[in-house]
Tab-separated table of C-alpha atoms in Angstrom:
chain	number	residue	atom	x	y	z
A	1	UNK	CA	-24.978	25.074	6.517
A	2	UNK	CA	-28.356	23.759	6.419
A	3	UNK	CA	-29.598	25.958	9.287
A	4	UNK	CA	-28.918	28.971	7.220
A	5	UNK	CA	-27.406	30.481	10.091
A	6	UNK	CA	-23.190	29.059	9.851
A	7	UNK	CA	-21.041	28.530	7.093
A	8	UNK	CA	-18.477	25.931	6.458
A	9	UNK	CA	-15.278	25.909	5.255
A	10	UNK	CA	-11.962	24.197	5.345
A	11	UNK	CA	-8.913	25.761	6.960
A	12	UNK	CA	-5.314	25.068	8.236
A	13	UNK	CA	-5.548	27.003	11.150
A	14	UNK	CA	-4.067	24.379	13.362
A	15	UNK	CA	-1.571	22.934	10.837
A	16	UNK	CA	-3.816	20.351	9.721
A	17	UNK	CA	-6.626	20.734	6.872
A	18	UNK	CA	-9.484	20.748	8.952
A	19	UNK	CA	-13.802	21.138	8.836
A	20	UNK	CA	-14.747	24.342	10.400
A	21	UNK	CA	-18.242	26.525	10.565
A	22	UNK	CA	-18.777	30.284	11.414
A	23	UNK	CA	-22.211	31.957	12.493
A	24	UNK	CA	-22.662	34.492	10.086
A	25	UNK	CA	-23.948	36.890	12.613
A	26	UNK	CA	-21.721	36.486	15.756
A	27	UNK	CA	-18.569	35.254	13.669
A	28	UNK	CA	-17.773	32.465	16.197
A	29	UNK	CA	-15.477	29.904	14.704
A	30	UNK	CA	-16.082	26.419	15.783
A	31	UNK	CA	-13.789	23.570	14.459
A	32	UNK	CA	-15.294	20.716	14.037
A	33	UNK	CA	-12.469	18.098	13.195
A	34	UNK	CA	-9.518	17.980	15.198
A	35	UNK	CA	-6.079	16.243	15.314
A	36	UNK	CA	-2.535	15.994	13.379
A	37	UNK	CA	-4.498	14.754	10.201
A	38	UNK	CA	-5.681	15.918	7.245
A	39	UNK	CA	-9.812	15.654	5.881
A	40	UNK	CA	-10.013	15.809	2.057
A	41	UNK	CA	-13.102	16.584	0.191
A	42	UNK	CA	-16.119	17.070	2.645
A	43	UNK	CA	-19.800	17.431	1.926
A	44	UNK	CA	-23.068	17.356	3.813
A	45	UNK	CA	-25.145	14.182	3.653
A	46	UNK	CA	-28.624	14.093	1.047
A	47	UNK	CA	-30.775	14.905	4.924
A	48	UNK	CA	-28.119	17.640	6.056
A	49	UNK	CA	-27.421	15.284	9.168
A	50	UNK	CA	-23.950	14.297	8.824
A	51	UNK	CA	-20.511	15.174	6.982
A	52	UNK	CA	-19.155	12.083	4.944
A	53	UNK	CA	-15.350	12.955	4.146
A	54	UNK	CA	-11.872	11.412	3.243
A	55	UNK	CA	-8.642	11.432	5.992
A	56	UNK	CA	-5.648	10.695	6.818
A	57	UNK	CA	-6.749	10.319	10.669
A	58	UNK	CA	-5.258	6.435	10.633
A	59	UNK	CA	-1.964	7.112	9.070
A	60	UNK	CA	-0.893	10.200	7.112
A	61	UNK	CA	0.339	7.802	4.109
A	62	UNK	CA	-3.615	6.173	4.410
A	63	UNK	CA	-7.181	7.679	3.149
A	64	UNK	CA	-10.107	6.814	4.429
A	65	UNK	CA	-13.989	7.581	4.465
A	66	UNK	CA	-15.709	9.178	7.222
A	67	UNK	CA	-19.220	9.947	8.303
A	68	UNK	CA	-19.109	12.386	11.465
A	69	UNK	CA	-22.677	14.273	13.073
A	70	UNK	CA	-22.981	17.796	10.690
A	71	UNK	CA	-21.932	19.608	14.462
A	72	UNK	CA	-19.367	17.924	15.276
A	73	UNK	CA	-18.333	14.864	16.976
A	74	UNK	CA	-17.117	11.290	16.715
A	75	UNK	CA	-16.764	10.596	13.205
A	76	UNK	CA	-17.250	6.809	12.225
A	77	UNK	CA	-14.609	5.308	10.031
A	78	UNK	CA	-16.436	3.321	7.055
A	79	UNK	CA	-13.528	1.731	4.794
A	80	UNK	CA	-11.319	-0.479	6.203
A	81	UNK	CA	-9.272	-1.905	3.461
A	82	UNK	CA	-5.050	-0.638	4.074
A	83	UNK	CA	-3.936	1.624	1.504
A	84	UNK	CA	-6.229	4.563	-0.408
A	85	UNK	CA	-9.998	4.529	-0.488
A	86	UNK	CA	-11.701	7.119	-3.226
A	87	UNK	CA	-15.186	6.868	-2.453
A	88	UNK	CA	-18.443	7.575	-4.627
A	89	UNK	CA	-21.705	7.568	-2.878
A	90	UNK	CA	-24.493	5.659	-4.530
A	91	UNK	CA	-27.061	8.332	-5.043
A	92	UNK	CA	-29.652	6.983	-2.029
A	93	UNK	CA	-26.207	7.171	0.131
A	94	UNK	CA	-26.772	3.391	1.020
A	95	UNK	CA	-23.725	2.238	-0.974
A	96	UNK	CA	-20.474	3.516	-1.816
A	97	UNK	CA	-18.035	2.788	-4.516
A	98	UNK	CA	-14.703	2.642	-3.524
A	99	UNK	CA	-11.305	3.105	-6.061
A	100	UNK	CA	-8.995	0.990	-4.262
A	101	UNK	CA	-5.582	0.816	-4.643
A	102	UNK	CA	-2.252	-0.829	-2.229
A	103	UNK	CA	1.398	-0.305	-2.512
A	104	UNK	CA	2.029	-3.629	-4.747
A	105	UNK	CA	-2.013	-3.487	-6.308
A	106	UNK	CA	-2.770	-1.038	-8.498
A	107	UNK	CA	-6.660	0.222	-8.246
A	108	UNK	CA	-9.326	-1.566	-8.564
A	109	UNK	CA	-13.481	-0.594	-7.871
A	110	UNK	CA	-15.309	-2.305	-5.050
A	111	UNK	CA	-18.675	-1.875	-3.381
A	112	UNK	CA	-19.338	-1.503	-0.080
A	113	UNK	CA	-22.380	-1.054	1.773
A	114	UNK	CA	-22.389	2.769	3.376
A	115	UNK	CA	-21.308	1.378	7.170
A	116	UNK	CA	-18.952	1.031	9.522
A	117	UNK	CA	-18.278	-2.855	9.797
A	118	UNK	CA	-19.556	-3.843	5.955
A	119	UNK	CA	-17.344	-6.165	4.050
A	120	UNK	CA	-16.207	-4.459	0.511
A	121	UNK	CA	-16.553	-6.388	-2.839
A	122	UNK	CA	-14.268	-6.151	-5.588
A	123	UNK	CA	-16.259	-5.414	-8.930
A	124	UNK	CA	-13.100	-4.907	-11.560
A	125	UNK	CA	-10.509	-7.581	-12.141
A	126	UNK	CA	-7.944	-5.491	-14.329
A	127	UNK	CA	-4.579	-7.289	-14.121
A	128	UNK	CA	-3.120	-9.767	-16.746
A	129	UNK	CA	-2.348	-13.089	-15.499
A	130	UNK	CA	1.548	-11.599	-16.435
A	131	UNK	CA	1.510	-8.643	-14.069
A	132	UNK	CA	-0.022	-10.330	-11.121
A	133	UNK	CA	3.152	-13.184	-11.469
A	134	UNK	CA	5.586	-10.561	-10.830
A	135	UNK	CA	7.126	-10.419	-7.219
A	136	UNK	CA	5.979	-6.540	-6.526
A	137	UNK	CA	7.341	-5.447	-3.141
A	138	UNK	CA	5.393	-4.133	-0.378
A	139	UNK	CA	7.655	-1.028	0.683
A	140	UNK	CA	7.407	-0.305	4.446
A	141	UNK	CA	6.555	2.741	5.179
A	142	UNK	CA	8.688	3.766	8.124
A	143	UNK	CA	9.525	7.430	10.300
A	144	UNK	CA	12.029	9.353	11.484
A	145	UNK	CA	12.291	12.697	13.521
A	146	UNK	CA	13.774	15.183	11.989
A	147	UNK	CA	16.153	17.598	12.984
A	148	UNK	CA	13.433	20.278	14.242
A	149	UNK	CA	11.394	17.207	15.742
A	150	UNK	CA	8.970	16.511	12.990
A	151	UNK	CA	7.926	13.395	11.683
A	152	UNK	CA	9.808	12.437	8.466
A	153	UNK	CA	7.640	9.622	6.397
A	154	UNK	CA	9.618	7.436	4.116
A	155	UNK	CA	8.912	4.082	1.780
A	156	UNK	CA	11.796	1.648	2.206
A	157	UNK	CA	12.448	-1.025	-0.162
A	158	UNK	CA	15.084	-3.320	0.955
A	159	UNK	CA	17.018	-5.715	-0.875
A	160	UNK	CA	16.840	-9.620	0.310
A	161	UNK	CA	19.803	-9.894	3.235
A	162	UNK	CA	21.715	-12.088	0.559
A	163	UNK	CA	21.831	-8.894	-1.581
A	164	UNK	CA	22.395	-6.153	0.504
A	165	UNK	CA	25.808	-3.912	-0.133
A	166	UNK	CA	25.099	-0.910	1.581
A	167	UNK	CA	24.020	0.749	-1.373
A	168	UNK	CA	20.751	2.649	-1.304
A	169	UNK	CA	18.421	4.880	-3.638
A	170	UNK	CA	16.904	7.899	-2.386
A	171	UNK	CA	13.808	9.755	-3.935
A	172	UNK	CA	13.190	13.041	-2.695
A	173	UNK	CA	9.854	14.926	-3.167
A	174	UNK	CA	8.903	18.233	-0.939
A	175	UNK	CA	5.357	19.234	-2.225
A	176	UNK	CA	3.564	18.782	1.211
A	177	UNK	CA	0.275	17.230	0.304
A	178	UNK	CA	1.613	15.187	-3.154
A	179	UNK	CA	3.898	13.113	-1.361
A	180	UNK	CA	5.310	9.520	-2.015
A	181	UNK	CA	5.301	8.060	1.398
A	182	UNK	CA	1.798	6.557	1.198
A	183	UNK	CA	0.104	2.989	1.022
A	184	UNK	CA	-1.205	2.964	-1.889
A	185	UNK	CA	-0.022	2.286	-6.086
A	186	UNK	CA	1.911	5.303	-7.316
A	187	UNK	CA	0.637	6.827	-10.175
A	188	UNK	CA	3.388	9.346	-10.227
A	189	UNK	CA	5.405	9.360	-13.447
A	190	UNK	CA	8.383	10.199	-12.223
A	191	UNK	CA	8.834	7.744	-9.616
């Protein structure tokens, strides 16, 4: 940490990847992000006053980017588009770059100004005129408890009600964090 007095690291102590610190000479353990969601790839801003990260705080199938006070506390939520944000900060942290992708559109790159609030700006226009006049669905992602009481996320695609037979398709991946019941294009081959 900047102080030169606490470390950081990430652990799932809780269940849940999570931002903590440690003083290196009284070993007290403070977490500094709590709550059933993960944080993904967390660094210290350029004036070692705030953490900017990526979570799944909104919904466990969404990402988002976060800047939160470097000790903890209310972390402001800066994209806002549905689906998966990959941010790049700009290298005066004013801007970000954002790899965006939904369920039925594949990634694209946008800029954004580096706020809560700002409006994003696609940059890329990638598809063919072909691809973007197919129908693609927009799967819901929907939950169930589980036997044991845990949250089961699914995508559902469902036929239109003039074509439904009772027949259904089921995909099953267990790899905890590469999972398929997200909001954004899959890139996974196998799907």
């Amino acid at each position: 940490m900047p102080d030169n007095k606490k470390v950081w690291f990430q652990s799932e102590a809780d269940g849940y990847a999570h931002i903590y610190t440690a003083d290196v000479e009284t070993g007290e353990v403070k977490q500094l992000t709590k709550g059933k969601y993960e944080v993904f790839s967390p660094m210290i801003s350029k004036d070692k006053k705030y953490w900017y990260f990526t979570s799944s705080e909104v919904h466990p199938g969404e990402r988002h980017f976060y800047k939160m006070p470097l000790n903890g506390g209310k972390a402001e939520k800066i994209t806002g588009m549905t689906g998966n944000n990959e941010v790049i900060l700009s290298p005066d942290e004013k801007n970000i770059a954002i790899l965006y992708s939904y369920s039925n559109k594949p990634m694209e790159l946008y800029v954004q100004e580096n706020k809560p609030g700002a409006q994003a700006k696609q940059i890329t226009q990638s598809l063919t005129d072909e691809f973007k006049s197919y129908p693609w669905r927009d799967p819901e992602v929907i939950s169930f408890k589980a036997e044991d009481g845990a949250d089961v996320y699914a995508r559902l695609y469902q036929p239109e009600p003039s074509k439904k037979n009772g027949a259904g398709v089921v995909f099953v991946h267990g790899a905890g964090y590469l999972q398929n019941a997200h909001k954004w294009w899959s890139d996974y081959s196998r799907e």
